[in-house]
C-alpha cells in the first residue's frame, strides 16, 4: 500500500514530517511519497521556487529511516497541479495496489472545490488527518460520500485499491509554513521547527528573507 502526501512544502517542517511518520506506521504503508506541488489551483503560488522547495524536501528526507520517497511529477509538469491527473498517472504505474491520498481536515472539507473531485475515489482511498478534538461539519455532497465510504478499521484499506475514507488521529504540531516564513522574514529563529539541515540550507540560500 502506497501513501501520497501532497503540499507546497514552503518550507517543509516537523509538522509535515511527524504526521507522515505516524500515517506510515498506522497504515503499514510500503511507501509514503511526498508530492510537492508546482502550482496549487486554489491557493496563491508558493514563495520559494520549485528547485528551492525540492532541495529543502530532499534535505529533510535525507536522514529518514526508510519508507519515505519523493515524487516530483507535479514539479515536472507545467501549469496547475490537479490531484486527479496526478493520481491517474500514479495508478497507471502501480496497477491495483492500494493507494491512499493523505489530506488534512481543512483540505478534505474543501474537496468539493477540487477539479473532478468525485473521480478521486476511483483512484485512491482518502485518509484524513485530524486532531482528537476536531469537529467536522461537511457540505452535503461530502457528507454523503463520508456516509457511504467511511471505514473504521485501517486494515480495510488494504483489501481494495481505492474508494474508502479513513479518519486518522495524529499528533498535530502547531507549526505552519506561513508562520515560519514570517519568522524568517522578520529575522527571528525557526530552530526546532524543522530539521537543522533544512534551516541551514534556508540560511545559506537566503530563502524567505524578504
mmCIF file with all atom_site columns, C-alpha atoms in Angstrom:
data_model
loop_
_atom_site.group_PDB
_atom_site.id
_atom_site.type_symbol
_atom_site.label_atom_id
_atom_site.label_alt_id
_atom_site.label_comp_id
_atom_site.label_asym_id
_atom_site.label_entity_id
_atom_site.label_seq_id
_atom_site.pdbx_PDB_ins_code
_atom_site.Cartn_x
_atom_site.Cartn_y
_atom_site.Cartn_z
_atom_site.occupancy
_atom_site.B_iso_or_equiv
_atom_site.pdbx_formal_charge
_atom_site.auth_seq_id
_atom_site.auth_comp_id
_atom_site.auth_asym_id
_atom_site.auth_atom_id
_atom_site.pdbx_PDB_model_num
ATOM 1   C CA . UNK A 1 1   ? 0.000   0.000  0.000   1.00 0.00 ? 1   UNK A CA 1
ATOM 2   C CA . UNK A 1 2   ? 1.320   3.433  -1.021  1.00 0.00 ? 2   UNK A CA 1
ATOM 3   C CA . UNK A 1 3   ? 0.546   6.810  0.551   1.00 0.00 ? 3   UNK A CA 1
ATOM 4   C CA . UNK A 1 4   ? 0.601   10.150 -1.276  1.00 0.00 ? 4   UNK A CA 1
ATOM 5   C CA . UNK A 1 5   ? 1.244   13.236 0.848   1.00 0.00 ? 5   UNK A CA 1
ATOM 6   C CA . UNK A 1 6   ? 0.969   16.389 -1.234  1.00 0.00 ? 6   UNK A CA 1
ATOM 7   C CA . UNK A 1 7   ? 1.598   20.038 -0.441  1.00 0.00 ? 7   UNK A CA 1
ATOM 8   C CA . UNK A 1 8   ? 3.664   23.055 -1.350  1.00 0.00 ? 8   UNK A CA 1
ATOM 9   C CA . UNK A 1 9   ? 6.136   22.356 1.497   1.00 0.00 ? 9   UNK A CA 1
ATOM 10  C CA . UNK A 1 10  ? 7.053   26.029 1.511   1.00 0.00 ? 10  UNK A CA 1
ATOM 11  C CA . UNK A 1 11  ? 9.074   25.208 3.609   1.00 0.00 ? 11  UNK A CA 1
ATOM 12  C CA . UNK A 1 12  ? 8.854   21.638 4.885   1.00 0.00 ? 12  UNK A CA 1
ATOM 13  C CA . UNK A 1 13  ? 8.802   21.389 8.703   1.00 0.00 ? 13  UNK A CA 1
ATOM 14  C CA . UNK A 1 14  ? 8.354   18.939 11.579  1.00 0.00 ? 14  UNK A CA 1
ATOM 15  C CA . UNK A 1 15  ? 4.564   19.171 11.364  1.00 0.00 ? 15  UNK A CA 1
ATOM 16  C CA . UNK A 1 16  ? 4.747   17.585 7.905   1.00 0.00 ? 16  UNK A CA 1
ATOM 17  C CA . UNK A 1 17  ? 7.371   15.040 8.867   1.00 0.00 ? 17  UNK A CA 1
ATOM 18  C CA . UNK A 1 18  ? 5.786   13.870 12.114  1.00 0.00 ? 18  UNK A CA 1
ATOM 19  C CA . UNK A 1 19  ? 2.356   13.445 10.520  1.00 0.00 ? 19  UNK A CA 1
ATOM 20  C CA . UNK A 1 20  ? 3.887   11.480 7.654   1.00 0.00 ? 20  UNK A CA 1
ATOM 21  C CA . UNK A 1 21  ? 5.671   9.143  10.057  1.00 0.00 ? 21  UNK A CA 1
ATOM 22  C CA . UNK A 1 22  ? 2.513   8.468  12.057  1.00 0.00 ? 22  UNK A CA 1
ATOM 23  C CA . UNK A 1 23  ? 0.496   7.768  8.902   1.00 0.00 ? 23  UNK A CA 1
ATOM 24  C CA . UNK A 1 24  ? 3.112   5.383  7.563   1.00 0.00 ? 24  UNK A CA 1
ATOM 25  C CA . UNK A 1 25  ? 3.206   3.451  10.825  1.00 0.00 ? 25  UNK A CA 1
ATOM 26  C CA . UNK A 1 26  ? -0.552  3.437  11.457  1.00 0.00 ? 26  UNK A CA 1
ATOM 27  C CA . UNK A 1 27  ? -1.429  2.192  7.972   1.00 0.00 ? 27  UNK A CA 1
ATOM 28  C CA . UNK A 1 28  ? 1.565   -0.074 7.465   1.00 0.00 ? 28  UNK A CA 1
ATOM 29  C CA . UNK A 1 29  ? 2.419   1.657  4.192   1.00 0.00 ? 29  UNK A CA 1
ATOM 30  C CA . UNK A 1 30  ? 5.022   0.101  1.955   1.00 0.00 ? 30  UNK A CA 1
ATOM 31  C CA . UNK A 1 31  ? 5.963   3.605  0.885   1.00 0.00 ? 31  UNK A CA 1
ATOM 32  C CA . UNK A 1 32  ? 4.877   7.157  1.646   1.00 0.00 ? 32  UNK A CA 1
ATOM 33  C CA . UNK A 1 33  ? 5.589   9.622  -1.139  1.00 0.00 ? 33  UNK A CA 1
ATOM 34  C CA . UNK A 1 34  ? 5.992   13.335 -0.521  1.00 0.00 ? 34  UNK A CA 1
ATOM 35  C CA . UNK A 1 35  ? 4.469   15.047 -3.544  1.00 0.00 ? 35  UNK A CA 1
ATOM 36  C CA . UNK A 1 36  ? 5.488   18.712 -3.827  1.00 0.00 ? 36  UNK A CA 1
ATOM 37  C CA . UNK A 1 37  ? 3.009   20.804 -5.796  1.00 0.00 ? 37  UNK A CA 1
ATOM 38  C CA . UNK A 1 38  ? 4.183   23.154 -8.531  1.00 0.00 ? 38  UNK A CA 1
ATOM 39  C CA . UNK A 1 39  ? 1.183   25.476 -8.619  1.00 0.00 ? 39  UNK A CA 1
ATOM 40  C CA . UNK A 1 40  ? -1.831  24.874 -6.353  1.00 0.00 ? 40  UNK A CA 1
ATOM 41  C CA . UNK A 1 41  ? -5.063  25.749 -8.201  1.00 0.00 ? 41  UNK A CA 1
ATOM 42  C CA . UNK A 1 42  ? -6.868  27.203 -5.163  1.00 0.00 ? 42  UNK A CA 1
ATOM 43  C CA . UNK A 1 43  ? -4.060  28.999 -3.313  1.00 0.00 ? 43  UNK A CA 1
ATOM 44  C CA . UNK A 1 44  ? -1.518  31.734 -4.018  1.00 0.00 ? 44  UNK A CA 1
ATOM 45  C CA . UNK A 1 45  ? 1.675   30.482 -5.682  1.00 0.00 ? 45  UNK A CA 1
ATOM 46  C CA . UNK A 1 46  ? 4.467   29.249 -3.370  1.00 0.00 ? 46  UNK A CA 1
ATOM 47  C CA . UNK A 1 47  ? 7.013   31.807 -2.165  1.00 0.00 ? 47  UNK A CA 1
ATOM 48  C CA . UNK A 1 48  ? 10.107  29.699 -2.869  1.00 0.00 ? 48  UNK A CA 1
ATOM 49  C CA . UNK A 1 49  ? 10.642  28.432 -6.394  1.00 0.00 ? 49  UNK A CA 1
ATOM 50  C CA . UNK A 1 50  ? 10.375  24.817 -7.474  1.00 0.00 ? 50  UNK A CA 1
ATOM 51  C CA . UNK A 1 51  ? 14.051  23.966 -7.181  1.00 0.00 ? 51  UNK A CA 1
ATOM 52  C CA . UNK A 1 52  ? 14.423  25.572 -3.749  1.00 0.00 ? 52  UNK A CA 1
ATOM 53  C CA . UNK A 1 53  ? 11.454  23.700 -2.290  1.00 0.00 ? 53  UNK A CA 1
ATOM 54  C CA . UNK A 1 54  ? 12.717  20.469 -3.829  1.00 0.00 ? 54  UNK A CA 1
ATOM 55  C CA . UNK A 1 55  ? 16.165  20.935 -2.259  1.00 0.00 ? 55  UNK A CA 1
ATOM 56  C CA . UNK A 1 56  ? 14.583  21.535 1.149   1.00 0.00 ? 56  UNK A CA 1
ATOM 57  C CA . UNK A 1 57  ? 12.492  18.376 0.879   1.00 0.00 ? 57  UNK A CA 1
ATOM 58  C CA . UNK A 1 58  ? 15.444  16.297 -0.279  1.00 0.00 ? 58  UNK A CA 1
ATOM 59  C CA . UNK A 1 59  ? 17.426  17.570 2.681   1.00 0.00 ? 59  UNK A CA 1
ATOM 60  C CA . UNK A 1 60  ? 14.602  16.849 5.134   1.00 0.00 ? 60  UNK A CA 1
ATOM 61  C CA . UNK A 1 61  ? 14.230  13.271 3.878   1.00 0.00 ? 61  UNK A CA 1
ATOM 62  C CA . UNK A 1 62  ? 17.948  12.518 3.651   1.00 0.00 ? 62  UNK A CA 1
ATOM 63  C CA . UNK A 1 63  ? 18.046  11.098 7.186   1.00 0.00 ? 63  UNK A CA 1
ATOM 64  C CA . UNK A 1 64  ? 14.696  9.277  7.012   1.00 0.00 ? 64  UNK A CA 1
ATOM 65  C CA . UNK A 1 65  ? 14.825  5.687  8.187   1.00 0.00 ? 65  UNK A CA 1
ATOM 66  C CA . UNK A 1 66  ? 13.257  4.199  5.073   1.00 0.00 ? 66  UNK A CA 1
ATOM 67  C CA . UNK A 1 67  ? 9.704   4.174  3.818   1.00 0.00 ? 67  UNK A CA 1
ATOM 68  C CA . UNK A 1 68  ? 9.706   7.783  2.596   1.00 0.00 ? 68  UNK A CA 1
ATOM 69  C CA . UNK A 1 69  ? 10.166  8.766  -1.035  1.00 0.00 ? 69  UNK A CA 1
ATOM 70  C CA . UNK A 1 70  ? 9.979   11.918 -3.123  1.00 0.00 ? 70  UNK A CA 1
ATOM 71  C CA . UNK A 1 71  ? 7.673   12.093 -6.154  1.00 0.00 ? 71  UNK A CA 1
ATOM 72  C CA . UNK A 1 72  ? 8.388   15.087 -8.403  1.00 0.00 ? 72  UNK A CA 1
ATOM 73  C CA . UNK A 1 73  ? 5.816   14.525 -11.145 1.00 0.00 ? 73  UNK A CA 1
ATOM 74  C CA . UNK A 1 74  ? 3.833   17.685 -10.314 1.00 0.00 ? 74  UNK A CA 1
ATOM 75  C CA . UNK A 1 75  ? 7.021   19.760 -10.381 1.00 0.00 ? 75  UNK A CA 1
ATOM 76  C CA . UNK A 1 76  ? 7.919   18.250 -13.741 1.00 0.00 ? 76  UNK A CA 1
ATOM 77  C CA . UNK A 1 77  ? 4.519   19.135 -15.232 1.00 0.00 ? 77  UNK A CA 1
ATOM 78  C CA . UNK A 1 78  ? 3.702   22.703 -16.239 1.00 0.00 ? 78  UNK A CA 1
ATOM 79  C CA . UNK A 1 79  ? 0.554   24.527 -15.202 1.00 0.00 ? 79  UNK A CA 1
ATOM 80  C CA . UNK A 1 80  ? -1.707  23.986 -12.176 1.00 0.00 ? 80  UNK A CA 1
ATOM 81  C CA . UNK A 1 81  ? -1.278  20.730 -10.255 1.00 0.00 ? 81  UNK A CA 1
ATOM 82  C CA . UNK A 1 82  ? -4.571  18.842 -10.335 1.00 0.00 ? 82  UNK A CA 1
ATOM 83  C CA . UNK A 1 83  ? -4.572  15.850 -7.997  1.00 0.00 ? 83  UNK A CA 1
ATOM 84  C CA . UNK A 1 84  ? -6.915  13.869 -10.228 1.00 0.00 ? 84  UNK A CA 1
ATOM 85  C CA . UNK A 1 85  ? -4.302  13.955 -13.010 1.00 0.00 ? 85  UNK A CA 1
ATOM 86  C CA . UNK A 1 86  ? -1.521  13.054 -10.608 1.00 0.00 ? 86  UNK A CA 1
ATOM 87  C CA . UNK A 1 87  ? -3.340  10.077 -9.121  1.00 0.00 ? 87  UNK A CA 1
ATOM 88  C CA . UNK A 1 88  ? -4.338  8.875  -12.593 1.00 0.00 ? 88  UNK A CA 1
ATOM 89  C CA . UNK A 1 89  ? -0.688  8.829  -13.585 1.00 0.00 ? 89  UNK A CA 1
ATOM 90  C CA . UNK A 1 90  ? 0.351   7.004  -10.404 1.00 0.00 ? 90  UNK A CA 1
ATOM 91  C CA . UNK A 1 91  ? -2.451  4.479  -10.798 1.00 0.00 ? 91  UNK A CA 1
ATOM 92  C CA . UNK A 1 92  ? -1.217  3.597  -14.286 1.00 0.00 ? 92  UNK A CA 1
ATOM 93  C CA . UNK A 1 93  ? 2.202   2.821  -12.828 1.00 0.00 ? 93  UNK A CA 1
ATOM 94  C CA . UNK A 1 94  ? 1.196   0.774  -9.780  1.00 0.00 ? 94  UNK A CA 1
ATOM 95  C CA . UNK A 1 95  ? -1.739  -1.210 -11.132 1.00 0.00 ? 95  UNK A CA 1
ATOM 96  C CA . UNK A 1 96  ? -4.198  -2.392 -8.489  1.00 0.00 ? 96  UNK A CA 1
ATOM 97  C CA . UNK A 1 97  ? -2.033  -1.792 -5.424  1.00 0.00 ? 97  UNK A CA 1
ATOM 98  C CA . UNK A 1 98  ? -3.999  0.103  -2.740  1.00 0.00 ? 98  UNK A CA 1
ATOM 99  C CA . UNK A 1 99  ? -3.266  3.826  -2.896  1.00 0.00 ? 99  UNK A CA 1
ATOM 100 C CA . UNK A 1 100 ? -4.008  6.375  -0.145  1.00 0.00 ? 100 UNK A CA 1
ATOM 101 C CA . UNK A 1 101 ? -4.271  10.130 -0.636  1.00 0.00 ? 101 UNK A CA 1
ATOM 102 C CA . UNK A 1 102 ? -3.430  11.811 2.680   1.00 0.00 ? 102 UNK A CA 1
ATOM 103 C CA . UNK A 1 103 ? -5.246  15.069 3.441   1.00 0.00 ? 103 UNK A CA 1
ATOM 104 C CA . UNK A 1 104 ? -5.517  17.371 6.420   1.00 0.00 ? 104 UNK A CA 1
ATOM 105 C CA . UNK A 1 105 ? -9.003  18.101 7.720   1.00 0.00 ? 105 UNK A CA 1
ATOM 106 C CA . UNK A 1 106 ? -9.168  21.549 6.116   1.00 0.00 ? 106 UNK A CA 1
ATOM 107 C CA . UNK A 1 107 ? -8.142  20.216 2.719   1.00 0.00 ? 107 UNK A CA 1
ATOM 108 C CA . UNK A 1 108 ? -10.688 17.412 2.993   1.00 0.00 ? 108 UNK A CA 1
ATOM 109 C CA . UNK A 1 109 ? -13.510 19.840 3.791   1.00 0.00 ? 109 UNK A CA 1
ATOM 110 C CA . UNK A 1 110 ? -12.567 21.837 0.694   1.00 0.00 ? 110 UNK A CA 1
ATOM 111 C CA . UNK A 1 111 ? -12.572 18.732 -1.517  1.00 0.00 ? 111 UNK A CA 1
ATOM 112 C CA . UNK A 1 112 ? -15.796 19.621 -3.411  1.00 0.00 ? 112 UNK A CA 1
ATOM 113 C CA . UNK A 1 113 ? -13.969 22.647 -4.842  1.00 0.00 ? 113 UNK A CA 1
ATOM 114 C CA . UNK A 1 114 ? -11.257 20.435 -6.353  1.00 0.00 ? 114 UNK A CA 1
ATOM 115 C CA . UNK A 1 115 ? -11.131 19.635 -10.059 1.00 0.00 ? 115 UNK A CA 1
ATOM 116 C CA . UNK A 1 116 ? -13.161 16.441 -10.770 1.00 0.00 ? 116 UNK A CA 1
ATOM 117 C CA . UNK A 1 117 ? -13.123 15.632 -7.057  1.00 0.00 ? 117 UNK A CA 1
ATOM 118 C CA . UNK A 1 118 ? -15.503 12.661 -7.226  1.00 0.00 ? 118 UNK A CA 1
ATOM 119 C CA . UNK A 1 119 ? -13.096 10.912 -9.597  1.00 0.00 ? 119 UNK A CA 1
ATOM 120 C CA . UNK A 1 120 ? -10.523 10.808 -6.779  1.00 0.00 ? 120 UNK A CA 1
ATOM 121 C CA . UNK A 1 121 ? -12.437 7.999  -5.060  1.00 0.00 ? 121 UNK A CA 1
ATOM 122 C CA . UNK A 1 122 ? -11.986 5.828  -8.143  1.00 0.00 ? 122 UNK A CA 1
ATOM 123 C CA . UNK A 1 123 ? -8.242  6.306  -7.938  1.00 0.00 ? 123 UNK A CA 1
ATOM 124 C CA . UNK A 1 124 ? -7.347  6.189  -4.233  1.00 0.00 ? 124 UNK A CA 1
ATOM 125 C CA . UNK A 1 125 ? -8.562  5.884  -0.682  1.00 0.00 ? 125 UNK A CA 1
ATOM 126 C CA . UNK A 1 126 ? -8.725  9.183  1.219   1.00 0.00 ? 126 UNK A CA 1
ATOM 127 C CA . UNK A 1 127 ? -7.009  9.269  4.613   1.00 0.00 ? 127 UNK A CA 1
ATOM 128 C CA . UNK A 1 128 ? -7.985  12.352 6.610   1.00 0.00 ? 128 UNK A CA 1
ATOM 129 C CA . UNK A 1 129 ? -5.652  13.564 9.353   1.00 0.00 ? 129 UNK A CA 1
ATOM 130 C CA . UNK A 1 130 ? -7.461  15.064 12.316  1.00 0.00 ? 130 UNK A CA 1
ATOM 131 C CA . UNK A 1 131 ? -6.957  16.230 15.871  1.00 0.00 ? 131 UNK A CA 1
ATOM 132 C CA . UNK A 1 132 ? -8.767  14.270 18.595  1.00 0.00 ? 132 UNK A CA 1
ATOM 133 C CA . UNK A 1 133 ? -10.961 17.308 19.416  1.00 0.00 ? 133 UNK A CA 1
ATOM 134 C CA . UNK A 1 134 ? -11.675 18.385 15.829  1.00 0.00 ? 134 UNK A CA 1
ATOM 135 C CA . UNK A 1 135 ? -15.376 18.685 14.983  1.00 0.00 ? 135 UNK A CA 1
ATOM 136 C CA . UNK A 1 136 ? -16.003 18.404 11.257  1.00 0.00 ? 136 UNK A CA 1
ATOM 137 C CA . UNK A 1 137 ? -19.010 19.962 9.536   1.00 0.00 ? 137 UNK A CA 1
ATOM 138 C CA . UNK A 1 138 ? -19.440 18.813 5.954   1.00 0.00 ? 138 UNK A CA 1
ATOM 139 C CA . UNK A 1 139 ? -21.158 20.274 2.974   1.00 0.00 ? 139 UNK A CA 1
ATOM 140 C CA . UNK A 1 140 ? -23.960 17.969 1.863   1.00 0.00 ? 140 UNK A CA 1
ATOM 141 C CA . UNK A 1 141 ? -22.187 16.313 -1.080  1.00 0.00 ? 141 UNK A CA 1
ATOM 142 C CA . UNK A 1 142 ? -19.152 15.472 1.016   1.00 0.00 ? 142 UNK A CA 1
ATOM 143 C CA . UNK A 1 143 ? -21.266 14.235 3.918   1.00 0.00 ? 143 UNK A CA 1
ATOM 144 C CA . UNK A 1 144 ? -22.918 11.701 1.622   1.00 0.00 ? 144 UNK A CA 1
ATOM 145 C CA . UNK A 1 145 ? -19.504 10.472 0.488   1.00 0.00 ? 145 UNK A CA 1
ATOM 146 C CA . UNK A 1 146 ? -18.394 10.007 4.086   1.00 0.00 ? 146 UNK A CA 1
ATOM 147 C CA . UNK A 1 147 ? -21.554 8.087  4.957   1.00 0.00 ? 147 UNK A CA 1
ATOM 148 C CA . UNK A 1 148 ? -21.048 5.755  2.018   1.00 0.00 ? 148 UNK A CA 1
ATOM 149 C CA . UNK A 1 149 ? -17.299 5.299  2.176   1.00 0.00 ? 149 UNK A CA 1
ATOM 150 C CA . UNK A 1 150 ? -16.009 5.704  5.751   1.00 0.00 ? 150 UNK A CA 1
ATOM 151 C CA . UNK A 1 151 ? -14.332 2.690  7.355   1.00 0.00 ? 151 UNK A CA 1
ATOM 152 C CA . UNK A 1 152 ? -13.307 2.313  10.995  1.00 0.00 ? 152 UNK A CA 1
ATOM 153 C CA . UNK A 1 153 ? -10.505 -0.209 10.548  1.00 0.00 ? 153 UNK A CA 1
ATOM 154 C CA . UNK A 1 154 ? -7.419  0.857  8.572   1.00 0.00 ? 154 UNK A CA 1
ATOM 155 C CA . UNK A 1 155 ? -6.808  -2.775 7.631   1.00 0.00 ? 155 UNK A CA 1
ATOM 156 C CA . UNK A 1 156 ? -9.791  -2.494 5.283   1.00 0.00 ? 156 UNK A CA 1
ATOM 157 C CA . UNK A 1 157 ? -7.825  -0.082 3.093   1.00 0.00 ? 157 UNK A CA 1
ATOM 158 C CA . UNK A 1 158 ? -5.538  -2.920 2.043   1.00 0.00 ? 158 UNK A CA 1
ATOM 159 C CA . UNK A 1 159 ? -8.430  -5.029 0.750   1.00 0.00 ? 159 UNK A CA 1
ATOM 160 C CA . UNK A 1 160 ? -9.141  -2.966 -2.375  1.00 0.00 ? 160 UNK A CA 1
ATOM 161 C CA . UNK A 1 161 ? -7.292  -0.388 -4.481  1.00 0.00 ? 161 UNK A CA 1
ATOM 162 C CA . UNK A 1 162 ? -9.419  2.695  -3.748  1.00 0.00 ? 162 UNK A CA 1
ATOM 163 C CA . UNK A 1 163 ? -12.777 4.147  -2.714  1.00 0.00 ? 163 UNK A CA 1
ATOM 164 C CA . UNK A 1 164 ? -12.705 4.285  1.097   1.00 0.00 ? 164 UNK A CA 1
ATOM 165 C CA . UNK A 1 165 ? -12.370 7.154  3.592   1.00 0.00 ? 165 UNK A CA 1
ATOM 166 C CA . UNK A 1 166 ? -10.491 6.690  6.847   1.00 0.00 ? 166 UNK A CA 1
ATOM 167 C CA . UNK A 1 167 ? -10.047 9.287  9.607   1.00 0.00 ? 167 UNK A CA 1
ATOM 168 C CA . UNK A 1 168 ? -6.743  9.048  11.457  1.00 0.00 ? 168 UNK A CA 1
ATOM 169 C CA . UNK A 1 169 ? -5.917  10.933 14.633  1.00 0.00 ? 169 UNK A CA 1
ATOM 170 C CA . UNK A 1 170 ? -2.324  12.154 14.554  1.00 0.00 ? 170 UNK A CA 1
ATOM 171 C CA . UNK A 1 171 ? -0.146  14.387 16.668  1.00 0.00 ? 171 UNK A CA 1
ATOM 172 C CA . UNK A 1 172 ? -0.947  17.872 15.426  1.00 0.00 ? 172 UNK A CA 1
ATOM 173 C CA . UNK A 1 173 ? 2.088   20.054 15.893  1.00 0.00 ? 173 UNK A CA 1
ATOM 174 C CA . UNK A 1 174 ? 1.076   23.717 15.822  1.00 0.00 ? 174 UNK A CA 1
ATOM 175 C CA . UNK A 1 175 ? 3.587   24.578 13.117  1.00 0.00 ? 175 UNK A CA 1
ATOM 176 C CA . UNK A 1 176 ? 2.676   26.367 9.909   1.00 0.00 ? 176 UNK A CA 1
ATOM 177 C CA . UNK A 1 177 ? 4.833   27.213 6.916   1.00 0.00 ? 177 UNK A CA 1
ATOM 178 C CA . UNK A 1 178 ? 3.217   30.669 6.861   1.00 0.00 ? 178 UNK A CA 1
ATOM 179 C CA . UNK A 1 179 ? 4.408   31.374 10.415  1.00 0.00 ? 179 UNK A CA 1
ATOM 180 C CA . UNK A 1 180 ? 7.891   30.079 9.649   1.00 0.00 ? 180 UNK A CA 1
ATOM 181 C CA . UNK A 1 181 ? 8.178   32.351 6.619   1.00 0.00 ? 181 UNK A CA 1
ATOM 182 C CA . UNK A 1 182 ? 7.091   35.307 8.751   1.00 0.00 ? 182 UNK A CA 1
ATOM 183 C CA . UNK A 1 183 ? 9.699   34.496 11.400  1.00 0.00 ? 183 UNK A CA 1
ATOM 184 C CA . UNK A 1 184 ? 12.452  34.279 8.830   1.00 0.00 ? 184 UNK A CA 1
ATOM 185 C CA . UNK A 1 185 ? 11.329  37.477 7.132   1.00 0.00 ? 185 UNK A CA 1
ATOM 186 C CA . UNK A 1 186 ? 11.481  39.251 10.499  1.00 0.00 ? 186 UNK A CA 1
ATOM 187 C CA . UNK A 1 187 ? 14.935  37.882 11.278  1.00 0.00 ? 187 UNK A CA 1
ATOM 188 C CA . UNK A 1 188 ? 13.749  35.525 14.050  1.00 0.00 ? 188 UNK A CA 1
ATOM 189 C CA . UNK A 1 189 ? 14.961  31.972 14.520  1.00 0.00 ? 189 UNK A CA 1
ATOM 190 C CA . UNK A 1 190 ? 12.976  28.977 13.248  1.00 0.00 ? 190 UNK A CA 1
ATOM 191 C CA . UNK A 1 191 ? 15.156  26.482 15.102  1.00 0.00 ? 191 UNK A CA 1
ATOM 192 C CA . UNK A 1 192 ? 13.356  23.387 16.455  1.00 0.00 ? 192 UNK A CA 1
ATOM 193 C CA . UNK A 1 193 ? 10.520  23.851 13.937  1.00 0.00 ? 193 UNK A CA 1
ATOM 194 C CA . UNK A 1 194 ? 12.326  21.946 11.173  1.00 0.00 ? 194 UNK A CA 1
ATOM 195 C CA . UNK A 1 195 ? 15.445  19.814 10.770  1.00 0.00 ? 195 UNK A CA 1
ATOM 196 C CA . UNK A 1 196 ? 18.648  21.768 11.357  1.00 0.00 ? 196 UNK A CA 1
ATOM 197 C CA . UNK A 1 197 ? 19.928  20.819 7.904   1.00 0.00 ? 197 UNK A CA 1
ATOM 198 C CA . UNK A 1 198 ? 16.827  22.357 6.300   1.00 0.00 ? 198 UNK A CA 1
ATOM 199 C CA . UNK A 1 199 ? 17.205  25.548 8.303   1.00 0.00 ? 199 UNK A CA 1
ATOM 200 C CA . UNK A 1 200 ? 20.877  25.769 7.369   1.00 0.00 ? 200 UNK A CA 1
ATOM 201 C CA . UNK A 1 201 ? 20.011  25.445 3.680   1.00 0.00 ? 201 UNK A CA 1
ATOM 202 C CA . UNK A 1 202 ? 17.417  28.216 4.036   1.00 0.00 ? 202 UNK A CA 1
ATOM 203 C CA . UNK A 1 203 ? 20.063  30.448 5.606   1.00 0.00 ? 203 UNK A CA 1
ATOM 204 C CA . UNK A 1 204 ? 22.699  29.571 3.025   1.00 0.00 ? 204 UNK A CA 1
ATOM 205 C CA . UNK A 1 205 ? 20.410  30.373 0.106   1.00 0.00 ? 205 UNK A CA 1
ATOM 206 C CA . UNK A 1 206 ? 18.748  33.374 1.814   1.00 0.00 ? 206 UNK A CA 1
ATOM 207 C CA . UNK A 1 207 ? 15.291  31.900 1.304   1.00 0.00 ? 207 UNK A CA 1
ATOM 208 C CA . UNK A 1 208 ? 12.235  33.644 2.812   1.00 0.00 ? 208 UNK A CA 1
ATOM 209 C CA . UNK A 1 209 ? 14.346  36.634 3.860   1.00 0.00 ? 209 UNK A CA 1
ATOM 210 C CA . UNK A 1 210 ? 12.028  39.122 2.156   1.00 0.00 ? 210 UNK A CA 1
#
